[in-house]
């Protein structure tokens, strides 16, 4: 089943939101920046939905997810609920003919993610996953340098995504409950971003990996949990480039330390998400720090730059750029680099490979 943008014309894409937490706030702001009215919100209970609708400025709340996806005045549904609910809610929205933005992980298993990719294709709608770090302009600058051959032959990669919000034994969150968060936590939550960024910038997939994981504490009130605090990977890319990736939610002082470094035969590139205005370009005879500037940027980077040089852009700007591209796709355009449900499936495949490698202590082949 396919729906067009309903009644109001192609210039107005009306948003429904599932969830009322931090990510719902980010999604709501991005939808508004794209010119989309926030029509309705549903949450875990009608009371929570009503409170979140007031806080986020939705026109109304709905009793539950079923009522929201069935509403005739909603064109696109954003799924910002606990991980284990993503697949069912996204499928319900697709079945109703809605366009869908679903938070990662798209599903807690690759099989469920694959079914969602197929359902989106059958419905003929736009289905996207917010791997929004692609939308930092200096990430696009790095990608363009790789594509132009300026890096040379890719030799190695190094990356990390480090946080500290689960450092203490007393720190807890629903993500630490495998029933709500899924079998992988640190990797599925933030390692998926790191791997997506790596494959996006390098322009080639990880084909083999070996991983170790560590769960430092049993959380959830002392009950044992099955998902990891830390994951360390050695990876091989299709070209033969090798790399090391570290993912941790227990690195003191690291709040959102996403860093990617690529080493080629001609130059190296380093992007750090906490310094998103910069791209370090390393050379044997000298290095330079490129600063974001739409006047000198590659066109793929310049199109995302909504502020003049010297006026910092950050995470919400990247998210706004992502949602703007989703809306462009709804209108029939084909934005470069839009992360779709296929990319969400890719992340689920990698997460299962990481868990399998850690359990079996062996290399895992990963299909591209």
Short mmCIF file of C-alpha atoms in Angstrom, two decimals:
data_model
loop_
_atom_site.label_atom_id
_atom_site.label_comp_id
_atom_site.label_asym_id
_atom_site.label_seq_id
_atom_site.Cartn_x
_atom_site.Cartn_y
_atom_site.Cartn_z
CA UNK A 1 0.00 0.00 0.00
CA UNK A 2 1.34 3.44 -0.91
CA UNK A 3 0.13 6.86 0.14
CA UNK A 4 0.93 10.24 -1.29
CA UNK A 5 1.40 13.23 0.96
CA UNK A 6 -2.19 13.57 2.13
CA UNK A 7 -4.48 16.38 0.93
CA UNK A 8 -2.22 19.26 1.96
CA UNK A 9 0.03 19.09 -1.10
CA UNK A 10 3.63 18.12 -1.60
CA UNK A 11 5.00 21.09 0.35
CA UNK A 12 3.54 19.94 3.68
CA UNK A 13 4.65 16.63 5.14
CA UNK A 14 2.88 15.97 8.42
CA UNK A 15 4.71 14.19 11.21
CA UNK A 16 3.64 11.68 13.83
CA UNK A 17 6.03 10.74 16.62
CA UNK A 18 6.26 7.52 18.62
CA UNK A 19 8.13 8.17 21.87
CA UNK A 20 8.65 11.17 24.09
CA UNK A 21 12.27 11.08 25.30
CA UNK A 22 15.50 12.80 24.28
CA UNK A 23 15.53 11.41 20.73
CA UNK A 24 11.89 12.37 20.23
CA UNK A 25 12.86 15.95 21.07
CA UNK A 26 15.65 15.88 18.47
CA UNK A 27 13.35 14.37 15.82
CA UNK A 28 10.62 16.93 16.58
CA UNK A 29 13.05 19.84 16.21
CA UNK A 30 14.36 18.46 12.92
CA UNK A 31 10.86 17.94 11.55
CA UNK A 32 9.97 21.55 12.38
CA UNK A 33 13.17 22.76 10.74
CA UNK A 34 12.05 20.94 7.60
CA UNK A 35 8.70 22.74 7.74
CA UNK A 36 6.70 19.78 8.99
CA UNK A 37 3.96 20.26 11.58
CA UNK A 38 4.07 17.81 14.48
CA UNK A 39 0.51 16.50 14.33
CA UNK A 40 0.44 13.79 16.98
CA UNK A 41 2.52 11.89 19.51
CA UNK A 42 2.04 8.52 21.20
CA UNK A 43 4.07 7.11 24.07
CA UNK A 44 4.03 4.17 26.47
CA UNK A 45 0.84 5.39 28.18
CA UNK A 46 -1.83 7.97 27.28
CA UNK A 47 -0.72 10.14 30.22
CA UNK A 48 2.90 10.15 29.12
CA UNK A 49 1.83 10.85 25.56
CA UNK A 50 -0.23 13.84 26.66
CA UNK A 51 2.66 15.24 28.71
CA UNK A 52 5.19 14.73 25.89
CA UNK A 53 2.81 16.24 23.34
CA UNK A 54 2.59 19.40 25.46
CA UNK A 55 6.34 19.51 26.01
CA UNK A 56 7.26 18.95 22.36
CA UNK A 57 4.46 21.05 20.91
CA UNK A 58 2.46 18.34 19.15
CA UNK A 59 -1.07 19.28 18.16
CA UNK A 60 -2.48 16.27 20.00
CA UNK A 61 -1.59 12.99 21.67
CA UNK A 62 -2.85 9.56 20.63
CA UNK A 63 -3.78 6.71 22.95
CA UNK A 64 -1.28 4.29 21.47
CA UNK A 65 0.96 3.52 18.51
CA UNK A 66 -1.83 1.82 16.57
CA UNK A 67 -3.98 4.92 16.67
CA UNK A 68 -1.09 7.12 15.58
CA UNK A 69 -0.04 5.08 12.54
CA UNK A 70 -3.68 4.78 11.46
CA UNK A 71 -4.33 8.54 11.64
CA UNK A 72 -5.27 9.86 8.21
CA UNK A 73 -3.59 13.23 8.75
CA UNK A 74 -0.07 11.83 9.27
CA UNK A 75 2.30 11.30 6.35
CA UNK A 76 5.48 10.21 8.11
CA UNK A 77 6.00 8.33 11.37
CA UNK A 78 9.17 8.71 13.45
CA UNK A 79 9.87 5.71 15.71
CA UNK A 80 11.80 6.79 18.82
CA UNK A 81 10.85 4.02 21.25
CA UNK A 82 12.89 1.29 23.02
CA UNK A 83 14.86 -0.91 20.63
CA UNK A 84 12.79 -4.07 20.95
CA UNK A 85 9.67 -2.24 19.73
CA UNK A 86 11.21 -0.74 16.60
CA UNK A 87 10.46 -3.59 14.20
CA UNK A 88 6.78 -3.96 15.14
CA UNK A 89 6.07 -0.23 15.10
CA UNK A 90 7.94 0.37 11.85
CA UNK A 91 6.12 -2.53 10.20
CA UNK A 92 2.75 -1.21 11.37
CA UNK A 93 3.55 2.22 9.91
CA UNK A 94 4.71 0.71 6.61
CA UNK A 95 1.58 -1.43 6.41
CA UNK A 96 -0.49 1.72 6.88
CA UNK A 97 1.34 3.27 3.93
CA UNK A 98 3.28 5.82 5.98
CA UNK A 99 6.80 6.95 5.31
CA UNK A 100 9.00 5.94 8.25
CA UNK A 101 12.04 7.23 10.10
CA UNK A 102 13.11 4.57 12.61
CA UNK A 103 15.80 5.04 15.20
CA UNK A 104 18.64 2.56 15.21
CA UNK A 105 18.90 -0.28 15.75
CA UNK A 106 16.27 -0.78 13.06
CA UNK A 107 15.61 -4.16 14.67
CA UNK A 108 17.25 -6.33 17.29
CA UNK A 109 17.85 -9.11 14.73
CA UNK A 110 19.03 -9.09 11.14
CA UNK A 111 16.06 -11.26 10.15
CA UNK A 112 13.59 -8.65 11.41
CA UNK A 113 15.57 -5.84 9.78
CA UNK A 114 15.50 -7.71 6.47
CA UNK A 115 11.73 -8.07 6.69
CA UNK A 116 11.43 -4.32 7.18
CA UNK A 117 13.58 -3.61 4.12
CA UNK A 118 11.28 -5.86 2.09
CA UNK A 119 8.13 -4.31 3.56
CA UNK A 120 9.34 -0.80 2.75
CA UNK A 121 10.06 -1.82 -0.84
CA UNK A 122 6.62 -3.41 -1.15
CA UNK A 123 4.94 -0.30 0.26
CA UNK A 124 6.85 2.03 -2.05
CA UNK A 125 7.54 4.54 0.70
CA UNK A 126 10.61 6.30 2.07
CA UNK A 127 12.14 4.39 5.00
CA UNK A 128 15.20 5.89 6.67
CA UNK A 129 17.45 5.32 9.69
CA UNK A 130 19.16 8.34 11.29
CA UNK A 131 22.84 7.61 10.86
CA UNK A 132 23.13 11.36 11.12
CA UNK A 133 26.89 11.68 11.52
CA UNK A 134 26.95 11.36 7.72
CA UNK A 135 25.42 14.83 7.73
CA UNK A 136 28.33 16.71 9.26
CA UNK A 137 29.75 18.72 6.35
CA UNK A 138 33.34 17.75 7.14
CA UNK A 139 32.37 14.06 6.93
CA UNK A 140 31.19 14.74 3.38
CA UNK A 141 34.47 16.56 2.76
CA UNK A 142 36.40 13.48 3.90
CA UNK A 143 34.25 11.20 1.74
CA UNK A 144 34.82 13.42 -1.28
CA UNK A 145 38.61 13.35 -0.81
CA UNK A 146 38.54 9.56 -0.68
CA UNK A 147 36.33 9.38 -3.78
CA UNK A 148 38.63 11.75 -5.71
CA UNK A 149 41.62 9.55 -4.92
CA UNK A 150 43.41 12.14 -2.81
CA UNK A 151 43.95 9.66 0.02
CA UNK A 152 45.54 7.18 -2.37
CA UNK A 153 45.27 3.48 -1.63
CA UNK A 154 43.52 2.93 1.67
CA UNK A 155 45.91 1.10 4.00
CA UNK A 156 44.40 1.14 7.46
CA UNK A 157 41.64 2.64 9.57
CA UNK A 158 41.30 3.46 13.24
CA UNK A 159 38.13 4.45 15.03
CA UNK A 160 36.46 4.77 18.39
CA UNK A 161 33.12 5.71 19.86
CA UNK A 162 33.53 6.34 23.58
CA UNK A 163 31.05 7.47 26.24
CA UNK A 164 30.98 7.37 30.04
CA UNK A 165 27.29 7.52 30.95
CA UNK A 166 27.25 3.88 32.14
CA UNK A 167 30.57 4.05 33.99
CA UNK A 168 29.36 3.31 37.53
CA UNK A 169 27.79 0.12 38.81
CA UNK A 170 24.77 2.16 39.86
CA UNK A 171 24.25 3.63 36.36
CA UNK A 172 21.28 2.00 34.70
CA UNK A 173 19.05 2.35 31.67
CA UNK A 174 16.43 0.32 29.82
CA UNK A 175 19.07 -0.40 27.17
CA UNK A 176 20.82 -2.65 29.70
CA UNK A 177 17.76 -4.88 29.74
CA UNK A 178 18.10 -7.32 26.84
CA UNK A 179 14.32 -7.63 26.62
CA UNK A 180 14.03 -3.91 25.82
CA UNK A 181 17.47 -3.06 24.46
CA UNK A 182 18.33 -6.21 22.53
CA UNK A 183 21.23 -8.68 22.65
CA UNK A 184 23.80 -5.98 21.83
CA UNK A 185 24.01 -2.65 23.63
CA UNK A 186 27.28 -0.75 23.17
CA UNK A 187 27.85 -1.94 19.63
CA UNK A 188 24.24 -1.75 18.44
CA UNK A 189 23.77 1.64 20.10
CA UNK A 190 26.95 3.49 19.14
CA UNK A 191 29.25 1.03 17.36
CA UNK A 192 26.71 0.91 14.57
CA UNK A 193 27.29 4.64 14.03
CA UNK A 194 31.05 4.13 13.92
CA UNK A 195 30.85 1.33 11.36
CA UNK A 196 28.33 3.20 9.23
CA UNK A 197 30.59 6.25 9.23
CA UNK A 198 33.61 4.13 8.31
CA UNK A 199 31.91 2.40 5.39
CA UNK A 200 30.30 5.65 4.21
CA UNK A 201 33.53 7.65 4.16
CA UNK A 202 35.74 4.82 2.86
CA UNK A 203 33.23 3.84 0.19
CA UNK A 204 33.73 0.15 0.85
CA UNK A 205 32.40 -2.42 3.30
CA UNK A 206 33.88 -4.39 6.15
CA UNK A 207 34.20 -7.95 4.86
CA UNK A 208 35.73 -9.71 7.88
CA UNK A 209 35.93 -8.96 11.57
CA UNK A 210 36.95 -10.43 14.86
CA UNK A 211 35.65 -9.01 18.12
CA UNK A 212 35.80 -9.27 21.88
CA UNK A 213 33.15 -7.85 24.18
CA UNK A 214 33.06 -7.15 27.90
CA UNK A 215 30.22 -6.68 30.34
CA UNK A 216 31.68 -5.09 33.46
CA UNK A 217 28.60 -4.87 35.67
CA UNK A 218 25.31 -6.65 36.10
CA UNK A 219 22.81 -3.84 36.09
CA UNK A 220 19.01 -3.71 36.28
CA UNK A 221 18.81 -3.97 40.06
CA UNK A 222 21.35 -6.75 40.33
CA UNK A 223 19.74 -8.99 37.74
CA UNK A 224 22.13 -10.38 35.14
CA UNK A 225 22.06 -8.70 31.74
CA UNK A 226 23.25 -10.15 28.48
CA UNK A 227 24.47 -7.15 26.53
CA UNK A 228 27.92 -5.61 26.49
CA UNK A 229 29.47 -2.44 27.91
CA UNK A 230 32.54 -2.56 25.63
CA UNK A 231 33.39 -4.03 22.22
CA UNK A 232 36.77 -4.11 20.49
CA UNK A 233 37.02 -5.08 16.82
CA UNK A 234 39.71 -5.82 14.28
CA UNK A 235 38.29 -5.38 10.80
CA UNK A 236 39.28 -5.95 7.18
CA UNK A 237 37.76 -3.91 4.36
CA UNK A 238 37.09 -5.10 0.82
CA UNK A 239 40.26 -3.43 -0.50
CA UNK A 240 42.40 -5.23 2.08
CA UNK A 241 42.71 -2.24 4.40
CA UNK A 242 42.78 -3.32 8.05
CA UNK A 243 41.64 -1.47 11.12
CA UNK A 244 40.88 -1.39 14.82
CA UNK A 245 37.65 -0.08 16.35
CA UNK A 246 36.88 0.46 20.03
CA UNK A 247 33.39 1.02 21.40
CA UNK A 248 32.74 1.73 25.08
CA UNK A 249 30.09 3.26 27.30
CA UNK A 250 32.56 3.21 30.21
CA UNK A 251 35.37 5.62 29.23
CA UNK A 252 35.66 8.34 31.92
CA UNK A 253 35.46 11.84 30.50
CA UNK A 254 34.34 10.76 27.05
CA UNK A 255 30.84 12.09 26.45
CA UNK A 256 30.35 11.42 22.75
CA UNK A 257 33.82 10.66 21.50
CA UNK A 258 33.23 9.45 17.94
CA UNK A 259 36.51 9.57 16.02
CA UNK A 260 37.40 8.10 12.63
CA UNK A 261 40.86 8.10 11.08
CA UNK A 262 41.77 6.73 7.63
CA UNK A 263 45.34 6.21 6.46
CA UNK A 264 46.06 6.12 2.74
CA UNK A 265 49.19 5.90 0.67
CA UNK A 266 49.03 9.66 0.01
CA UNK A 267 47.34 11.22 3.04
CA UNK A 268 45.46 10.52 6.25
CA UNK A 269 42.11 11.94 7.33
CA UNK A 270 40.74 12.36 10.85
CA UNK A 271 37.25 13.46 11.84
CA UNK A 272 36.17 13.90 15.48
CA UNK A 273 32.46 14.40 16.11
CA UNK A 274 33.06 16.63 19.11
CA UNK A 275 35.03 19.00 16.82
CA UNK A 276 32.74 18.77 13.78
CA UNK A 277 33.94 21.98 12.14
CA UNK A 278 37.37 20.43 11.46
CA UNK A 279 38.97 17.79 9.26
CA UNK A 280 42.60 16.92 9.88
CA UNK A 281 44.53 16.04 6.72
CA UNK A 282 47.85 14.37 7.42
CA UNK A 283 50.80 14.18 5.06
CA UNK A 284 54.33 12.90 5.35
CA UNK A 285 55.76 16.33 4.59
CA UNK A 286 53.21 18.34 6.53
CA UNK A 287 49.64 18.30 7.77
CA UNK A 288 46.79 20.76 7.72
CA UNK A 289 43.54 21.40 9.52
CA UNK A 290 40.66 22.11 7.15
CA UNK A 291 37.90 24.26 8.65
CA UNK A 292 34.34 24.17 7.42
CA UNK A 293 33.77 26.82 4.76
CA UNK A 294 31.00 26.63 2.16
CA UNK A 295 33.05 28.86 -0.17
CA UNK A 296 35.80 26.26 -0.58
CA UNK A 297 33.94 23.03 0.21
CA UNK A 298 33.19 20.11 -2.05
CA UNK A 299 29.61 20.48 -3.39
CA UNK A 300 28.48 17.45 -1.38
CA UNK A 301 29.63 19.24 1.77
CA UNK A 302 28.53 22.73 0.78
CA UNK A 303 24.90 21.69 0.30
CA UNK A 304 24.67 20.77 4.00
CA UNK A 305 26.22 24.01 5.27
CA UNK A 306 23.41 26.19 6.54
CA UNK A 307 25.69 28.59 8.38
CA UNK A 308 28.54 30.77 7.12
CA UNK A 309 32.11 29.84 7.97
CA UNK A 310 32.96 30.62 11.58
CA UNK A 311 29.39 30.06 12.82
CA UNK A 312 29.58 26.57 14.35
CA UNK A 313 27.28 23.80 13.21
CA UNK A 314 26.65 20.74 15.39
CA UNK A 315 24.60 17.64 16.10
CA UNK A 316 21.13 19.14 15.69
CA UNK A 317 22.22 20.71 12.41
CA UNK A 318 23.31 17.27 11.19
CA UNK A 319 19.98 15.80 12.27
CA UNK A 320 18.12 18.63 10.55
CA UNK A 321 20.02 17.89 7.35
CA UNK A 322 19.06 14.23 7.57
CA UNK A 323 15.34 14.95 8.01
CA UNK A 324 15.47 17.52 5.21
CA UNK A 325 16.81 14.78 2.93
CA UNK A 326 14.07 12.39 4.08
CA UNK A 327 11.48 14.99 3.09
CA UNK A 328 13.24 15.54 -0.24
CA UNK A 329 13.01 11.79 -0.87
CA UNK A 330 9.28 11.85 -0.02
CA UNK A 331 8.91 14.52 -2.70
CA UNK A 332 10.58 12.25 -5.24
CA UNK A 333 14.18 13.41 -5.11
CA UNK A 334 17.18 11.12 -4.55
CA UNK A 335 19.42 12.83 -1.96
CA UNK A 336 23.01 11.66 -1.94
CA UNK A 337 23.94 9.64 1.12
CA UNK A 338 20.47 9.27 2.67
CA UNK A 339 20.70 6.30 5.11
CA UNK A 340 17.81 3.92 4.44
CA UNK A 341 16.44 0.75 5.99
CA UNK A 342 19.07 -1.11 3.95
CA UNK A 343 21.71 0.66 6.03
CA UNK A 344 19.79 -0.31 9.16
CA UNK A 345 19.92 -3.93 8.00
CA UNK A 346 23.64 -3.57 7.41
CA UNK A 347 24.11 -2.43 11.02
CA UNK A 348 22.08 -5.41 12.29
CA UNK A 349 24.21 -7.82 10.23
CA UNK A 350 27.39 -6.30 11.68
CA UNK A 351 26.01 -6.46 15.23
CA UNK A 352 25.26 -10.16 14.86
CA UNK A 353 28.73 -10.74 13.43
CA UNK A 354 30.31 -8.96 16.42
CA UNK A 355 28.35 -11.07 18.91
CA UNK A 356 29.09 -14.29 17.02
CA UNK A 357 32.80 -13.52 16.82
CA UNK A 358 32.99 -12.65 20.51
CA UNK A 359 31.15 -15.86 21.47
CA UNK A 360 33.20 -18.14 19.20
CA UNK A 361 36.53 -16.29 19.42
CA UNK A 362 37.01 -16.42 15.67
CA UNK A 363 36.96 -14.33 12.50
CA UNK A 364 33.54 -13.84 10.90
CA UNK A 365 32.99 -13.24 7.21
CA UNK A 366 30.51 -10.38 6.67
CA UNK A 367 28.60 -10.28 3.41
CA UNK A 368 28.60 -6.79 1.84
#
